Each structure stands twice: as C-alpha cells, then as structure tokens.
CSV table of C-alpha atoms in Angstrom, one decimal:
chain,number,residue,atom,x,y,z
A,846,MET,CA,16.4,6.4,-0.3
A,847,LYS,CA,13.1,7.2,-1.9
A,848,ALA,CA,13.0,3.7,-3.5
A,849,LEU,CA,13.2,2.2,-0.1
A,850,TRP,CA,10.1,4.0,1.2
A,851,ARG,CA,8.1,3.7,-2.1
A,852,ALA,CA,8.5,0.0,-1.9
A,853,LEU,CA,6.0,0.1,0.9
A,854,SER,CA,3.4,2.0,-1.0
A,855,LEU,CA,0.9,1.9,-3.8
A,856,SER,CA,3.7,1.7,-6.3
A,857,THR,CA,4.1,-2.0,-5.5
A,858,LEU,CA,1.6,-2.5,-8.3
A,859,VAL,CA,3.4,-0.2,-10.6
A,860,VAL,CA,6.8,-1.6,-9.7
A,861,GLN,CA,5.5,-5.0,-10.7
A,862,LEU,CA,4.4,-3.6,-14.0
A,863,SER,CA,7.5,-1.5,-14.8
A,864,CYS,CA,9.9,-4.3,-13.9
A,865,ALA,CA,8.2,-6.7,-16.3
A,866,SER,CA,10.3,-7.8,-19.1
A,867,LEU,CA,10.0,-10.3,-21.9
A,868,PRO,CA,9.9,-13.7,-20.2
A,869,TRP,CA,11.3,-15.5,-23.1
A,870,SER,CA,14.2,-16.1,-25.4
A,871,PRO,CA,13.3,-16.8,-29.0
A,872,PHE,CA,15.5,-19.9,-29.5
A,873,ASP,CA,13.4,-22.9,-28.5
A,874,SER,CA,9.7,-24.0,-29.0
A,875,GLU,CA,8.8,-23.5,-25.3
A,876,ALA,CA,10.2,-20.0,-25.4
A,877,ARG,CA,8.2,-19.3,-28.5
A,878,THR,CA,5.1,-20.5,-26.9
A,879,GLU,CA,5.7,-18.1,-24.0
A,880,ALA,CA,6.2,-15.4,-26.4
A,881,ARG,CA,2.9,-16.0,-28.0
A,882,ILE,CA,1.1,-16.1,-24.7
A,883,PHE,CA,2.7,-12.9,-23.7
A,884,GLU,CA,1.5,-11.3,-27.0
A,885,ALA,CA,-2.0,-12.4,-26.1
A,886,VAL,CA,-1.6,-10.8,-22.7
A,887,GLU,CA,-0.5,-7.6,-24.2
A,888,ARG,CA,-3.5,-7.5,-26.4
A,889,VAL,CA,-5.7,-7.9,-23.2
A,890,TRP,CA,-4.1,-4.9,-21.6
A,891,VAL,CA,-4.9,-2.6,-24.5
A,892,ASP,CA,-8.5,-3.8,-24.5
A,893,ASP,CA,-8.2,-5.8,-27.7
A,894,LEU,CA,-10.0,-8.8,-26.4
A,895,PRO,CA,-10.8,-10.4,-29.8
A,896,GLY,CA,-7.1,-10.2,-30.7
A,897,ALA,CA,-6.1,-11.7,-27.5
A,898,GLN,CA,-8.7,-14.5,-27.8
A,899,LYS,CA,-7.4,-15.3,-31.3
A,900,ARG,CA,-3.8,-15.4,-30.1
A,901,ILE,CA,-4.4,-17.6,-27.1
A,902,SER,CA,-6.7,-20.0,-29.1
A,903,ASP,CA,-3.9,-20.5,-31.6
A,904,VAL,CA,-1.5,-21.3,-28.7
A,905,LEU,CA,-3.9,-23.8,-27.3
A,906,GLU,CA,-4.4,-25.5,-30.7
A,907,ASP,CA,-0.6,-26.3,-30.7
A,908,ALA,CA,-0.3,-26.8,-26.9
A,909,PRO,CA,-3.7,-27.7,-25.4
A,910,GLY,CA,-2.3,-28.4,-22.1
A,911,ASN,CA,-0.3,-25.3,-21.5
A,912,PRO,CA,-1.2,-24.1,-18.0
A,913,ALA,CA,-0.3,-20.5,-18.5
A,914,ALA,CA,-2.3,-20.3,-21.8
A,915,LEU,CA,-5.3,-21.9,-20.0
A,916,VAL,CA,-5.1,-19.3,-17.2
A,917,VAL,CA,-5.1,-16.4,-19.8
A,918,GLN,CA,-8.1,-18.0,-21.7
A,919,ALA,CA,-10.0,-18.4,-18.4
A,920,CYS,CA,-9.3,-14.8,-17.6
A,921,LEU,CA,-10.4,-13.7,-21.0
A,922,PHE,CA,-13.8,-15.5,-20.6
A,923,LEU,CA,-14.1,-14.0,-17.1
A,924,GLU,CA,-13.3,-10.5,-18.5
A,925,GLN,CA,-16.2,-10.9,-21.0
A,926,GLY,CA,-18.6,-12.4,-18.4
A,927,ASP,CA,-18.8,-15.8,-20.0
A,928,LEU,CA,-18.8,-17.9,-16.8
A,929,GLU,CA,-19.7,-21.2,-18.6
A,930,ALA,CA,-16.8,-21.0,-21.0
A,931,ALA,CA,-14.5,-19.9,-18.1
A,932,THR,CA,-15.6,-22.9,-16.2
A,933,ARG,CA,-14.7,-25.3,-19.0
A,934,THR,CA,-11.3,-23.8,-19.3
A,935,VAL,CA,-10.7,-24.0,-15.5
A,936,ALA,CA,-11.7,-27.6,-15.7
A,937,ARG,CA,-9.0,-28.3,-18.3
A,938,LEU,CA,-6.6,-26.3,-16.1
A,939,ASP,CA,-7.4,-28.5,-13.1
A,940,ALA,CA,-6.6,-31.6,-15.2
A,941,VAL,CA,-3.1,-30.4,-16.0
A,942,ALA,CA,-2.2,-28.3,-13.0
A,943,PRO,CA,-4.4,-29.4,-10.1
A,944,ARG,CA,-2.2,-28.1,-7.3
A,945,GLN,CA,-1.2,-24.7,-8.8
A,946,PRO,CA,-2.4,-21.7,-6.8
A,947,GLU,CA,-3.9,-20.1,-9.9
A,948,THR,CA,-6.1,-23.2,-10.5
A,949,HIS,CA,-7.5,-23.0,-6.9
A,950,ILE,CA,-7.9,-19.1,-7.2
A,951,LEU,CA,-9.8,-19.4,-10.4
A,952,GLN,CA,-12.1,-22.2,-9.1
A,953,GLU,CA,-12.9,-20.0,-6.1
A,954,LEU,CA,-13.3,-16.9,-8.2
A,955,LEU,CA,-15.8,-18.6,-10.4
A,956,GLU,CA,-17.8,-19.6,-7.4
A,957,GLU,CA,-17.6,-16.1,-6.1
A,958,ARG,CA,-18.8,-14.6,-9.4
A,959,ARG,CA,-21.8,-17.2,-9.5
A,960,ARG,CA,-22.8,-16.2,-5.9
A,961,THR,CA,-22.4,-12.5,-6.6
A,962,PRO,CA,-23.0,-11.9,-10.3
A,963,VAL,CA,-22.8,-8.1,-10.1
A,964,PRO,CA,-20.1,-5.6,-11.3
A,965,GLY,CA,-17.1,-5.6,-9.2
A,966,TRP,CA,-14.0,-7.8,-8.8
A,967,SER,CA,-11.9,-6.8,-5.9
A,968,GLU,CA,-13.9,-8.4,-3.1
A,969,SER,CA,-14.4,-11.6,-5.1
A,970,MET,CA,-10.6,-11.9,-5.9
A,971,ARG,CA,-9.8,-11.2,-2.2
A,972,ARG,CA,-12.1,-14.0,-1.0
A,973,ALA,CA,-10.7,-16.4,-3.8
A,974,TRP,CA,-7.2,-15.7,-2.8
A,975,VAL,CA,-7.9,-16.2,0.9
A,976,ASP,CA,-9.8,-19.3,0.3
A,977,ALA,CA,-7.0,-20.7,-1.7
A,978,GLY,CA,-4.7,-20.3,1.4
A,979,ALA,CA,-3.4,-16.8,0.6
A,980,PRO,CA,-0.5,-18.2,-1.6
A,981,ASP,CA,2.5,-16.2,-2.5
A,982,LEU,CA,2.0,-16.1,-6.3
A,983,GLU,CA,5.5,-14.7,-6.8
A,984,LYS,CA,7.2,-17.8,-5.3
A,985,GLU,CA,4.5,-20.5,-5.7
A,986,GLY,CA,2.6,-19.6,-9.0
A,987,LEU,CA,3.0,-20.5,-12.6
A,988,ALA,CA,6.5,-19.9,-13.9
A,989,THR,CA,5.2,-17.9,-16.9
A,990,ASN,CA,5.2,-14.2,-16.4
A,991,LEU,CA,1.8,-12.9,-17.3
A,992,THR,CA,2.6,-9.3,-16.2
A,993,PRO,CA,2.5,-6.9,-19.2
A,994,ARG,CA,5.4,-4.5,-19.9
A,995,THR,CA,4.7,-0.8,-19.5
A,996,VAL,CA,4.7,1.2,-22.5
A,997,PRO,CA,6.5,4.6,-22.1
A,998,LEU,CA,4.0,7.6,-22.3
A,999,SER,CA,6.5,10.4,-22.7
A,1000,PRO,CA,7.1,10.1,-26.5
A,1001,THR,CA,3.4,10.6,-27.1
A,1002,VAL,CA,3.1,13.4,-24.7
A,1003,TRP,CA,6.2,15.3,-25.7
A,1004,GLU,CA,5.2,15.0,-29.4
A,1005,ASN,CA,1.7,16.4,-28.9
A,1006,THR,CA,2.3,19.3,-26.4
A,1007,ARG,CA,4.8,21.7,-25.2
A,1008,SER,CA,3.0,22.3,-21.9
A,1009,ALA,CA,5.5,22.0,-19.0
A,1010,GLU,CA,2.8,20.6,-16.7
A,1011,GLU,CA,1.6,17.9,-19.1
A,1012,ARG,CA,5.2,16.9,-19.9
A,1013,PHE,CA,6.1,16.8,-16.3
A,1014,ILE,CA,3.2,14.5,-15.5
A,1015,ALA,CA,4.6,12.1,-18.2
A,1016,MET,CA,8.0,12.3,-16.6
A,1017,LEU,CA,6.5,11.4,-13.2
A,1018,ALA,CA,4.8,8.4,-14.9
A,1019,ASP,CA,7.9,7.3,-16.8
A,1020,GLY,CA,10.7,8.4,-14.6
A,1021,GLY,CA,12.1,11.1,-16.9
A,1022,THR,CA,15.3,11.1,-19.0
A,1023,GLU,CA,18.3,13.4,-18.5
A,1024,ASP,CA,17.3,15.4,-21.5
A,1025,GLN,CA,13.8,15.8,-20.3
A,1026,GLU,CA,15.1,17.0,-16.9
A,1027,ARG,CA,17.2,19.7,-18.5
A,1028,TRP,CA,14.2,20.9,-20.6
A,1029,LEU,CA,12.0,21.0,-17.5
A,1030,ALA,CA,14.6,22.8,-15.5
A,1031,ASP,CA,14.6,25.5,-18.2
A,1032,HIS,CA,10.8,25.8,-18.1
A,1033,LEU,CA,10.0,25.6,-14.3
A,1034,SER,CA,8.5,29.1,-14.6
A,1035,GLU,CA,5.6,27.6,-16.7
A,1036,LEU,CA,4.6,25.3,-13.8
A,1037,GLN,CA,1.6,27.0,-12.2
A,1038,ASP,CA,0.0,24.2,-10.3
A,1039,ARG,CA,1.2,24.3,-6.6
A,1040,GLY,CA,1.1,20.5,-6.3
A,1041,LEU,CA,3.3,20.1,-9.4
A,1042,MET,CA,5.8,22.6,-8.2
A,1043,PHE,CA,6.0,20.7,-5.0
A,1044,SER,CA,6.4,17.4,-6.9
A,1045,ALA,CA,9.1,19.0,-9.0
A,1046,LEU,CA,11.0,20.0,-5.9
A,1047,GLU,CA,11.0,16.5,-4.6
A,1048,TYR,CA,11.7,15.1,-8.2
A,1049,PHE,CA,14.9,17.2,-8.6
A,1050,GLN,CA,16.5,15.9,-5.4
A,1051,PRO,CA,20.1,14.7,-5.9
A,1052,ARG,CA,20.7,11.4,-7.8
A,1053,GLU,CA,24.0,9.8,-8.4
A,1054,ASP,CA,23.2,9.1,-12.0
A,1055,ARG,CA,22.0,12.5,-12.9
A,1056,PRO,CA,24.0,15.8,-13.4
A,1057,PRO,CA,24.0,17.6,-10.0
A,1058,GLU,CA,24.2,21.1,-11.4
A,1059,VAL,CA,20.9,20.8,-13.3
A,1060,ARG,CA,19.0,19.5,-10.2
A,1061,ALA,CA,20.6,22.0,-7.9
A,1062,ARG,CA,19.5,24.9,-10.2
A,1063,ALA,CA,16.0,23.6,-10.4
A,1064,ARG,CA,15.7,23.2,-6.6
A,1065,GLN,CA,16.9,26.8,-6.2
A,1066,VAL,CA,14.3,28.1,-8.6
A,1067,LEU,CA,11.5,26.0,-7.0
A,1068,ARG,CA,12.3,26.9,-3.5
A,1069,LYS,CA,12.1,30.6,-4.4
A,1070,ARG,CA,8.7,30.0,-6.0
A,1071,LEU,CA,7.3,27.9,-3.1
A,1072,ALA,CA,8.6,29.9,-0.2
A,1073,PRO,CA,5.9,32.6,-0.4
A,1074,LEU,CA,3.2,29.9,-0.6
A,1075,ALA,CA,4.6,28.2,2.5
A,1076,ALA,CA,4.8,31.5,4.4
A,1077,VAL,CA,1.1,32.0,4.1
A,1078,GLU,CA,0.1,28.3,4.8
A,1079,THR,CA,-1.8,28.1,8.0
A,1080,ARG,CA,-3.1,24.5,7.9
A,1081,GLU,CA,-0.8,22.1,6.2
A,1082,SER,CA,2.7,21.3,7.4
A,1083,GLU,CA,3.8,19.3,4.2
A,1084,LEU,CA,5.2,22.1,2.2
A,1085,PRO,CA,6.9,24.0,5.1
A,1086,LEU,CA,8.5,20.8,6.4
A,1087,MET,CA,9.9,20.3,2.9
A,1088,LEU,CA,11.4,23.7,2.7
A,1089,LEU,CA,12.8,23.4,6.1
A,1090,LEU,CA,14.7,20.3,5.4
A,1091,VAL,CA,15.5,20.3,1.7
A,1092,ASP,CA,19.2,20.5,0.9
A,1093,THR,CA,20.2,19.9,4.5
A,1094,SER,CA,22.6,17.1,5.3
A,1095,LEU,CA,21.0,13.9,6.6
A,1096,GLU,CA,24.1,13.6,8.9
A,1097,ALA,CA,23.5,17.1,10.6
A,1098,PRO,CA,21.8,17.3,14.0
A,1099,LEU,CA,18.8,19.5,14.1
A,1100,THR,CA,19.5,23.1,15.3
A,1101,GLN,CA,17.6,24.9,17.9
A,1102,GLU,CA,16.0,27.0,15.2
A,1103,GLU,CA,14.9,23.9,13.3
A,1104,MET,CA,13.5,22.3,16.5
A,1105,ALA,CA,11.5,25.5,17.1
A,1106,ALA,CA,10.2,25.4,13.6
A,1107,LEU,CA,9.1,21.7,13.9
A,1108,GLU,CA,7.1,22.7,17.0
A,1109,ARG,CA,5.3,25.4,15.0
A,1110,LEU,CA,4.7,22.9,12.2
A,1111,ALA,CA,3.3,20.4,14.6
A,1112,SER,CA,0.6,22.9,15.7
A,1113,LEU,CA,-0.9,22.9,12.1
A,1114,PRO,CA,-4.0,20.7,11.8
A,1115,LEU,CA,-3.1,18.9,8.6
A,1116,TYR,CA,-0.1,17.4,6.9
A,1117,THR,CA,-1.4,17.4,3.3
A,1118,GLY,CA,-4.7,18.5,1.8
A,1119,THR,CA,-4.5,16.7,-1.6
A,1120,PRO,CA,-6.1,13.3,-1.7
A,1121,MET,CA,-4.5,10.5,-3.7
A,1122,SER,CA,-7.7,10.0,-5.7
A,1123,GLN,CA,-7.4,13.6,-6.9
A,1124,LEU,CA,-3.7,13.2,-8.0
A,1125,TYR,CA,-4.7,10.1,-9.9
A,1126,ALA,CA,-7.7,11.7,-11.7
A,1127,ASP,CA,-5.7,14.9,-12.6
A,1128,ALA,CA,-2.8,12.7,-14.0
A,1129,GLU,CA,-5.2,10.7,-16.1
A,1130,ARG,CA,-7.0,13.7,-17.4
A,1131,ARG,CA,-3.7,15.4,-18.4
A,1132,LEU,CA,-2.3,12.3,-20.1
A,1133,ARG,CA,-5.5,11.7,-22.1
A,1134,ALA,CA,-5.5,15.4,-23.1
A,1135,SER,CA,-2.0,14.9,-24.3
A,1136,GLY,CA,-2.9,12.1,-26.7
A,1137,VAL,CA,-2.3,9.1,-24.6
A,1138,THR,CA,-5.1,6.7,-25.6
A,1139,HIS,CA,-4.2,3.9,-23.2
A,1140,PRO,CA,-2.6,5.5,-20.1
A,1141,GLY,CA,-2.5,2.2,-18.3
A,1142,ALA,CA,-0.6,2.4,-15.0
A,1143,GLY,CA,0.8,5.9,-16.0
A,1144,PRO,CA,-1.7,7.9,-13.9
A,1145,PHE,CA,-1.1,5.6,-11.0
A,1146,MET,CA,2.6,6.0,-11.1
A,1147,ALA,CA,2.3,9.8,-11.5
A,1148,ALA,CA,0.0,9.9,-8.5
A,1149,VAL,CA,2.3,7.8,-6.4
A,1150,MET,CA,5.3,10.0,-7.3
A,1151,SER,CA,3.2,12.9,-6.1
A,1152,ILE,CA,3.0,11.6,-2.6
A,1153,HIS,CA,5.7,13.6,-1.0
A,1154,THR,CA,7.6,11.3,1.3
A,1155,ALA,CA,11.1,12.9,1.2
A,1156,ALA,CA,10.6,15.3,4.2
A,1157,PRO,CA,9.2,12.8,6.7
A,1158,PHE,CA,12.1,10.4,5.8
A,1159,TRP,CA,14.6,13.2,6.1
A,1160,LEU,CA,13.2,14.2,9.5
A,1161,LEU,CA,13.6,10.5,10.6
A,1162,LYS,CA,17.2,10.7,9.7
A,1163,ARG,CA,17.9,14.0,11.2
A,1164,VAL,CA,16.2,13.2,14.5
A,1165,ASP,CA,18.1,10.0,14.7
A,1166,VAL,CA,21.5,11.8,14.7
A,1167,THR,CA,20.2,14.5,17.0
A,1168,LYS,CA,18.6,12.5,19.9
A,1169,ASP,CA,21.7,11.6,21.8
A,1170,ARG,CA,22.8,15.3,22.0
A,1171,LEU,CA,19.7,16.6,23.7
A,1172,SER,CA,18.9,17.4,27.3
A,1173,ALA,CA,15.9,15.6,28.9
A,1174,GLU,CA,13.8,18.7,28.4
A,1175,GLU,CA,14.8,19.0,24.7
A,1176,ARG,CA,14.1,15.4,24.0
A,1177,MET,CA,10.7,15.7,25.5
A,1178,ARG,CA,9.9,18.8,23.3
A,1179,LEU,CA,11.4,17.2,20.2
A,1180,GLY,CA,9.5,13.9,20.9
A,1181,ARG,CA,6.2,15.7,21.1
A,1182,SER,CA,6.8,17.5,17.8
A,1183,VAL,CA,7.8,14.3,16.0
A,1184,TRP,CA,5.0,12.3,17.4
A,1185,THR,CA,2.3,14.8,16.5
A,1186,LEU,CA,3.8,15.3,12.9
A,1187,GLY,CA,4.0,11.5,12.6
A,1188,GLY,CA,0.3,11.3,13.5
A,1189,ARG,CA,-0.5,13.9,10.7
A,1190,VAL,CA,1.4,11.8,8.2
A,1191,ALA,CA,0.0,8.6,9.3
A,1192,SER,CA,-3.6,9.9,8.9
A,1193,GLY,CA,-3.1,9.8,5.1
A,1194,PRO,CA,-4.9,7.0,3.1
A,1195,THR,CA,-1.8,5.2,1.7
A,1196,LEU,CA,0.2,2.5,3.2
A,1197,LEU,CA,3.3,4.4,2.6
A,1198,GLU,CA,2.1,7.4,4.7
A,1199,HIS,CA,0.9,5.0,7.4
A,1200,GLN,CA,4.3,3.4,7.7
A,1201,LEU,CA,6.3,6.6,7.6
A,1202,GLY,CA,3.9,8.4,10.0
A,1203,PHE,CA,4.0,5.6,12.6
A,1204,ARG,CA,7.8,5.3,12.3
A,1205,LEU,CA,7.9,9.0,13.2
A,1206,MET,CA,5.4,8.4,16.0
A,1207,GLU,CA,7.6,5.5,17.3
A,1208,GLN,CA,10.6,7.7,17.3
A,1209,GLY,CA,8.7,10.4,19.0
A,1210,ALA,CA,7.6,8.1,21.8
A,1211,GLU,CA,11.1,6.9,22.2
A,1212,LEU,CA,12.3,10.4,22.8
A,1213,MET,CA,9.5,11.1,25.4
A,1214,GLY,CA,10.2,7.8,27.1
A,1215,ASP,CA,6.6,6.7,26.7
A,1216,GLU,CA,6.7,2.9,26.3
A,1217,ALA,CA,2.9,2.6,25.8
A,1218,GLN,CA,2.9,4.9,22.8
A,1219,ARG,CA,6.0,3.3,21.4
A,1220,ALA,CA,4.3,-0.1,21.6
A,1221,LEU,CA,1.2,1.2,19.9
A,1222,ALA,CA,3.2,2.6,17.0
A,1223,ALA,CA,5.2,-0.6,16.7
A,1224,SER,CA,2.1,-2.6,16.5
A,1225,GLU,CA,0.8,-0.4,13.7
A,1226,LEU,CA,4.1,-0.8,11.9
A,1227,ARG,CA,3.8,-4.6,12.1
A,1228,GLN,CA,0.2,-4.5,10.8
A,1229,GLY,CA,1.4,-2.3,7.9
A,1230,GLU,CA,4.2,-4.8,7.1
A,1231,ALA,CA,1.7,-7.7,7.0
A,1232,ILE,CA,-0.4,-5.7,4.6
A,1233,ARG,CA,2.5,-4.9,2.4
A,1234,THR,CA,3.4,-8.6,2.3
A,1235,ALA,CA,-0.1,-9.7,1.4
A,1236,SER,CA,-0.3,-7.1,-1.4
A,1237,ASN,CA,2.9,-8.5,-2.9
A,1238,GLN,CA,1.6,-12.1,-2.6
A,1239,ILE,CA,-1.8,-11.6,-4.3
A,1240,LEU,CA,0.1,-10.1,-7.2
A,1241,ILE,CA,-2.8,-8.5,-9.0
A,1242,THR,CA,-0.7,-7.7,-12.1
A,1243,ARG,CA,-0.3,-11.4,-12.7
A,1244,TRP,CA,-4.0,-11.7,-13.6
A,1245,PRO,CA,-4.9,-10.5,-17.2
A,1246,LEU,CA,-8.1,-9.0,-16.0
A,1247,PRO,CA,-8.1,-5.3,-16.9
A,1248,SER,CA,-11.4,-4.5,-15.2
A,1249,LEU,CA,-10.1,-6.1,-12.0
A,1250,PHE,CA,-6.9,-4.2,-12.1
A,1251,ARG,CA,-8.6,-0.9,-12.8
A,1252,GLU,CA,-11.0,-1.5,-9.9
A,1253,TRP,CA,-8.2,-2.5,-7.6
A,1254,MET,CA,-6.3,0.7,-8.4
A,1255,LYS,CA,-9.4,2.8,-8.0
A,1256,GLU,CA,-10.0,1.4,-4.6
A,1257,SER,CA,-6.3,1.8,-3.7
A,1258,VAL,CA,-6.2,5.4,-4.6
A,1259,ALA,CA,-9.4,6.1,-2.7
A,1260,HIS,CA,-8.0,4.6,0.5
A,1261,GLU,CA,-5.3,2.0,0.1
A,1262,TRP,CA,-4.9,1.4,3.8
A,1263,GLU,CA,-8.6,0.3,4.1
A,1264,HIS,CA,-8.6,-1.5,0.8
A,1265,LEU,CA,-5.4,-3.6,1.3
A,1266,GLY,CA,-6.1,-4.0,4.9
A,1267,ARG,CA,-9.0,-6.4,4.0
A,1268,LEU,CA,-6.3,-8.8,2.7
A,1269,VAL,CA,-5.2,-9.6,6.3
A,1270,GLU,CA,-8.6,-9.5,8.0
A,1271,PRO,CA,-9.3,-12.7,10.0
C-alpha cells in the first residue's frame, strides 16, 4: 500500500538508487568492462574523482570507443569544471554513439554551461534534456547501468551509537531489519522527538513479512504517547487523523463518530507543520553525528519516509466503502470534510502530497456532486502524473555528477512540486 503511493514521490530518486545492482556478470570481457566502468562510477559517488579518473582512463585505453565509459569520462570532466576536456570526450562519444540520448544531452549541457558558467546544474540539465527531446533514458538510453548501489548506513550508526533516535533515522534510511525493529520496539520510550514518534507509528504498521506481535506492541506504546500531544493540537490535522484511523479496517465504513471527528479536523488550518527541507537537514545531521562520512541518499530516504501518507490513503479507502451507505445530507457533509482535508494535504511541497491531496479533493467533490470541483481536481492529478513521468524519464541518478544530484535533491526537498514542475513547462 505505502509503496504504491511512495512511487509518486521524491523517493523516485531513491528507489532508482536502492534498486541498483551490479549490472554485470564476471564471465566475459564485455562484462568485465562494465564492471570496471561501474567501479569508476562508485568512486565518483564517494567523491574520489582522481580514483574514478584513473579507473575510467584505464578502461578507455583498452576500449577507446566504449560509449558508457565516454559518458562517465565526460561527466568527470564536467564535475571538475574542465569544459574543454569534456568537449573533446563528447566529440569522441558523438563519433561512436551519435544517436544516443546521452550524447545529445551532453552536447546541450556543454552549451548550457558555456552560456551560463556559474554554479548550479539543475536548470542547465533540465534545458539540455528538453532540447534533446525529453527522452526516456530508462528505455532509450545506453544499456550500461551507471546508477550506483546504495551502501547501508545502519551498520555504521548502530556501531557508533545506542541512541534510539539516531538508530531509527538509519532504519528509515535503510528500511530496517527484523532485529532492529525488535530493538527499537523495546526502546520506544527513548524517542523524544514528536516527529520521530509519529514516523515510528507509521513505520510499525502491519507488514506481511514482519512479526505482527512486535509491530502491534509498538503501535500500542506509540499511540499512548502520541494521544496527549494530539489532544492539545489546535492547528495541524496530521497526527489526530493518523490516530483516528490507525488500526481500523480499510473495509469498514466510517462511523458517525468518525465522520464528526473528520469535520473537526477539517476546521484546523494546517495538515502538517514540518517542511521536507527540515526533515532532510535533521536526518543528515544525525547521520553525520553517528559517524556516517558519506550519507549519500540516506538523508533523502529518511526524509521521504517521514512524509506521513498512511492516514490520507486510509481515509481514501474508508470513504470509498462508506459513500454508498450515506444519505444525501451525510454525503454532502462528508464531502466537504474530505475536500477540505484534501486541500490541506495538497498544499504540501511534494508530488506525493499533491497527488494524495487532490485525490481526496476529487473524492470529496464527487460526494458533494460538484462536477466543476471534481474536474479541477482531476486536472491537477493529470498534471501530477505528467510530472512524475518526466521525473522518471530524466533519470538524474543515471548521471555520475554528484554536484548535480545534490543540487537536484536540495531543490526537490525545498519544494518538489515547483522544482519538478519545470520539467513539463511549455
């Protein structure tokens, strides 16, 4: 369930990283060449540019026309600001792979960097990709996988600290093992940060591949700790909505009491008060303090996993099984609550929040019989889907340009909807 909705979000980048695997088998020369290219790429992503340059130069001595190796070398020169060397490499690439999307994008990117030789990559890459025809690099690009593997952070964190909060951040970044879950469930009283307690409540939702008793016990502890905080919350609906719906059946119609509670929550002015940029900064700070020298995409994943999307999704499902059981007046009242709560969710800066929020607004408009509002929400959902598709097609993780990736993440966590929305601008 959560994976379905997270596929619409910032985690697209992280999923591309975390799904990366060795793109080679060690039993033939072509595979060994790919392995050596991959080693160079991994050196790039840990900021060992001299090591990467040495490895890719060795590859090109043996295979001077290898397109993937030329892409990596061009990116290395770009990363170091050597536009002339990059130009020579891209010319070699054009000679062996003139119709490849990467060739066109690198040519355009070089032109962009010459026109605007100032720090900053995102806009230059966007323009280069659009000028190249906005290709789908997953389907049309070079076969060699240039996306690095993620390195688990938890072993370092768990060795260096016994802090429950720091260890939980690493679990959010890595996914968490069964043993780690059991340890955290026994140390939930040590979580003091409200946001982390909330994230833990969502983290411990039932999963078929994990022991249900551990997760049920953890949710019980967390609900008791969070309930007093929700009782005094007068501005944000996120936590009270979660506590209202947690551990309820998705197949159960909403009760009259729950619908009355939704009306009260819809009157609150905000959905959440914690910006994505703060979640990212906090995760990065905690991971570095725990001895992680190269956190990579870890803070990004931890921040994405701290966007609490379970409650809006549950609300969608519960409303769906309730709507045909209501009187006309009840449909109108519930529709207004769902529309308003959806608007609060959609005001968040991420694509995930936008899509979830407008799906609730579409559902609320349908309940109210308001075709104009339903059409507005449907239009926003189509725009969001176009942005998600474009984000997948540009495939930022394919480019061994760490400074580009860091800038792309920074702009995404600041306001993903605005940042990625530029990919589909006319």
